[in-house]
CSV table of C-alpha atoms in Angstrom, one decimal:
chain,number,residue,atom,x,y,z
A,1,MET,CA,-11.0,-2.8,-0.4
A,2,SER,CA,-10.5,-3.2,-4.1
A,3,PRO,CA,-7.8,-2.0,-6.6
A,4,ASP,CA,-8.8,1.4,-7.9
A,5,ASN,CA,-5.8,2.6,-9.9
A,6,ILE,CA,-2.9,0.2,-10.1
A,7,PRO,CA,-0.3,0.9,-12.8
A,8,THR,CA,0.7,-2.2,-14.7
A,9,ASP,CA,3.6,-0.8,-16.7
A,10,LEU,CA,6.3,1.5,-15.4
A,11,HIS,CA,9.6,2.8,-16.8
A,12,ASP,CA,13.0,3.6,-15.2
A,13,GLY,CA,12.8,6.9,-13.2
A,14,GLN,CA,9.0,7.0,-13.2
A,15,THR,CA,6.9,7.6,-10.1
A,16,ALA,CA,3.4,6.3,-9.8
A,17,SER,CA,0.6,6.3,-7.2
A,18,PHE,CA,-1.0,3.0,-6.3
A,19,ASN,CA,-4.6,3.4,-5.1
A,20,TYR,CA,-6.9,0.9,-3.4
A,21,MET,CA,-10.5,1.9,-2.7
A,22,VAL,CA,-11.9,1.2,0.8
A,23,THR,CA,-15.3,-0.5,0.3
A,24,SER,CA,-15.8,-1.4,4.0
A,25,PHE,CA,-13.9,-1.3,7.2
A,26,ASN,CA,-17.0,-1.4,9.4
A,27,PHE,CA,-16.6,-4.9,10.9
A,28,GLY,CA,-17.8,-4.1,14.5
A,29,LEU,CA,-14.6,-5.7,15.8
A,30,ASN,CA,-14.0,-5.5,19.6
A,31,SER,CA,-10.7,-4.1,20.6
A,32,ALA,CA,-8.4,-3.7,23.5
A,33,ALA,CA,-6.3,-0.6,24.2
A,34,GLY,CA,-3.6,-0.2,21.5
A,35,ALA,CA,-5.5,-2.1,18.8
A,36,TYR,CA,-4.1,-1.4,15.3
A,37,TYR,CA,-4.4,-2.0,11.6
A,38,GLN,CA,-1.3,-3.3,9.8
A,39,VAL,CA,-0.8,-2.5,6.1
A,40,GLN,CA,2.1,-4.6,4.5
A,41,LEU,CA,3.5,-4.1,1.0
A,42,THR,CA,5.8,-6.6,-0.6
A,43,LEU,CA,7.4,-4.8,-3.5
A,44,PRO,CA,9.2,-6.3,-6.5
A,45,LYS,CA,12.8,-5.5,-7.0
A,46,GLY,CA,13.1,-2.2,-8.9
A,47,LEU,CA,10.2,-0.5,-7.1
A,48,LEU,CA,10.9,1.8,-4.1
A,49,LEU,CA,8.6,3.6,-1.7
A,50,THR,CA,8.9,7.2,-2.8
A,51,SER,CA,8.7,9.0,0.6
A,52,VAL,CA,9.4,7.8,4.1
A,53,SER,CA,7.6,10.8,5.6
A,54,ASN,CA,4.4,10.2,3.6
A,55,PRO,CA,4.7,6.5,2.9
A,56,ILE,CA,1.4,4.7,3.0
A,57,ARG,CA,-1.8,6.6,3.8
A,58,PHE,CA,-5.6,6.6,3.7
A,59,ILE,CA,-7.2,9.7,2.2
A,60,ASP,CA,-10.8,10.7,2.3
A,61,LYS,CA,-12.0,11.2,-1.3
A,62,ARG,CA,-14.6,13.8,-0.2
A,63,ASN,CA,-12.5,16.2,1.8
A,64,GLY,CA,-8.9,15.2,1.5
A,65,ALA,CA,-8.5,14.3,5.2
A,66,LEU,CA,-5.5,11.9,5.9
A,67,TRP,CA,-5.1,8.9,8.2
A,68,LEU,CA,-1.4,8.5,8.6
A,69,PRO,CA,0.5,5.6,10.1
A,70,SER,CA,1.7,5.9,13.7
A,71,SER,CA,4.8,4.0,12.6
A,72,SER,CA,6.3,2.3,9.6
A,73,SER,CA,9.3,0.1,8.9
A,74,ALA,CA,11.1,-1.6,6.0
A,75,SER,CA,12.9,-5.0,5.8
A,76,GLY,CA,14.2,-5.7,2.3
A,77,GLN,CA,11.2,-5.5,-0.1
A,78,VAL,CA,8.6,-5.6,2.7
A,79,ILE,CA,7.2,-2.3,4.0
A,80,THR,CA,4.9,-2.3,7.1
A,81,ALA,CA,2.8,0.6,8.3
A,82,ILE,CA,0.8,0.6,11.5
A,83,PHE,CA,-2.5,2.6,11.9
A,84,GLN,CA,-3.9,2.9,15.4
A,85,ALA,CA,-7.5,2.0,16.0
A,86,PRO,CA,-10.2,3.2,16.2
A,87,ILE,CA,-10.8,3.9,12.5
A,88,PRO,CA,-11.6,7.5,11.7
A,89,ASN,CA,-15.3,7.9,11.1
A,90,TRP,CA,-14.8,8.9,7.4
A,91,ILE,CA,-12.9,5.8,6.3
A,92,HIS,CA,-15.8,4.4,4.2
A,93,ALA,CA,-15.1,7.1,1.5
A,94,ALA,CA,-11.3,6.6,1.6
A,95,SER,CA,-8.5,5.2,-0.5
A,96,LEU,CA,-5.3,3.5,0.6
A,97,ILE,CA,-2.5,5.3,-1.4
A,98,PHE,CA,1.2,4.8,-1.7
A,99,ASP,CA,3.7,6.2,-4.2
A,100,LEU,CA,6.4,4.0,-5.8
A,101,SER,CA,9.3,4.9,-8.0
A,102,VAL,CA,11.3,2.8,-10.5
A,103,ASP,CA,15.0,2.2,-10.2
A,104,CYS,CA,16.1,-0.2,-12.9
A,105,SER,CA,19.5,-0.7,-11.3
A,106,LEU,CA,17.7,-2.8,-8.7
A,107,GLY,CA,15.7,-5.0,-11.1
A,108,GLY,CA,13.1,-5.1,-13.8
A,109,GLY,CA,10.7,-7.3,-15.7
A,110,THR,CA,7.3,-8.5,-14.7
A,111,SER,CA,6.9,-9.2,-10.9
A,112,SER,CA,4.2,-9.3,-8.2
A,113,LEU,CA,3.3,-6.5,-5.8
A,114,SER,CA,1.3,-7.6,-2.8
A,115,VAL,CA,-0.8,-5.6,-0.4
A,116,ASP,CA,-2.0,-7.2,2.9
A,117,VAL,CA,-4.2,-5.4,5.5
A,118,LYS,CA,-4.6,-7.0,8.9
A,119,TYR,CA,-6.2,-6.1,12.2
A,120,ASN,CA,-4.9,-6.8,15.7
A,121,ALA,CA,-7.6,-6.3,18.3
A,122,ASP,CA,-5.3,-7.2,21.2
A,123,PRO,CA,-1.6,-6.1,21.0
A,124,SER,CA,-0.7,-8.4,24.0
A,125,CYS,CA,-0.7,-11.3,21.5
A,126,PRO,CA,1.1,-9.6,18.5
A,127,ASN,CA,1.4,-12.0,15.6
A,128,GLN,CA,-1.0,-14.8,16.4
A,129,CYS,CA,-3.9,-12.3,16.8
A,130,LEU,CA,-3.6,-10.6,13.4
A,131,LEU,CA,-6.8,-11.0,11.5
A,132,GLY,CA,-6.5,-10.9,7.7
A,133,LEU,CA,-8.9,-8.3,6.3
A,134,TYR,CA,-7.7,-7.8,2.7
A,135,CYS,CA,-5.0,-9.2,0.4
A,136,ASN,CA,-4.2,-8.5,-3.3
A,137,THR,CA,-1.4,-9.4,-5.6
A,138,SER,CA,-1.0,-7.4,-8.8
A,139,LYS,CA,1.5,-7.9,-11.7
A,140,VAL,CA,3.7,-4.9,-12.5
A,141,THR,CA,6.0,-4.8,-15.4
A,142,ILE,CA,9.1,-2.6,-15.0
A,143,HIS,CA,10.5,-1.6,-18.4
A,144,CYS,CA,14.3,-1.0,-18.4
A,145,SER,CA,16.2,0.2,-21.4
A,146,GLY,CA,18.8,-2.2,-22.8
A,147,PRO,CA,22.0,-1.4,-24.5
A,148,CYS,CA,20.2,0.6,-27.2
A,149,LYS,CA,18.4,3.3,-25.2
A,150,GLU,CA,16.6,4.8,-28.2
A,151,GLY,CA,14.8,1.7,-29.3
A,152,LEU,CA,13.1,2.1,-32.7
A,153,VAL,CA,13.1,5.6,-34.1
A,154,PHE,CA,10.7,6.4,-36.9
């Protein structure tokens, strides 16, 4: 995977799509029944996942087919989505996409947004069997208006 379209500057009330291009998920990994992929986002304060019903998804760039999580959860600024294995056969032309909105009442400034993708081939050993496949940390600046909302007017 690699960052494809990652907004670096956002303003209060703005919603933006974050897009990571899948370059390869063909690892030939063995798996037991119930194997899964875990996508975990760690969001800076001030950024919120836009939609719980369509939170984190893989989409085929050729035909628009979706691979949606079987479950997702949030704990503070950490959002986790589980995608059941096996991988759909079209995943090589896909992007990992999620939409975030800005709420300046929760924070602002420059912070880090992290994306981690892991694979668990055997769910009978939940955490110790997670194999790291991809990680990325990007800087995002959230611009919040100060006491003078208009700024400079020319």
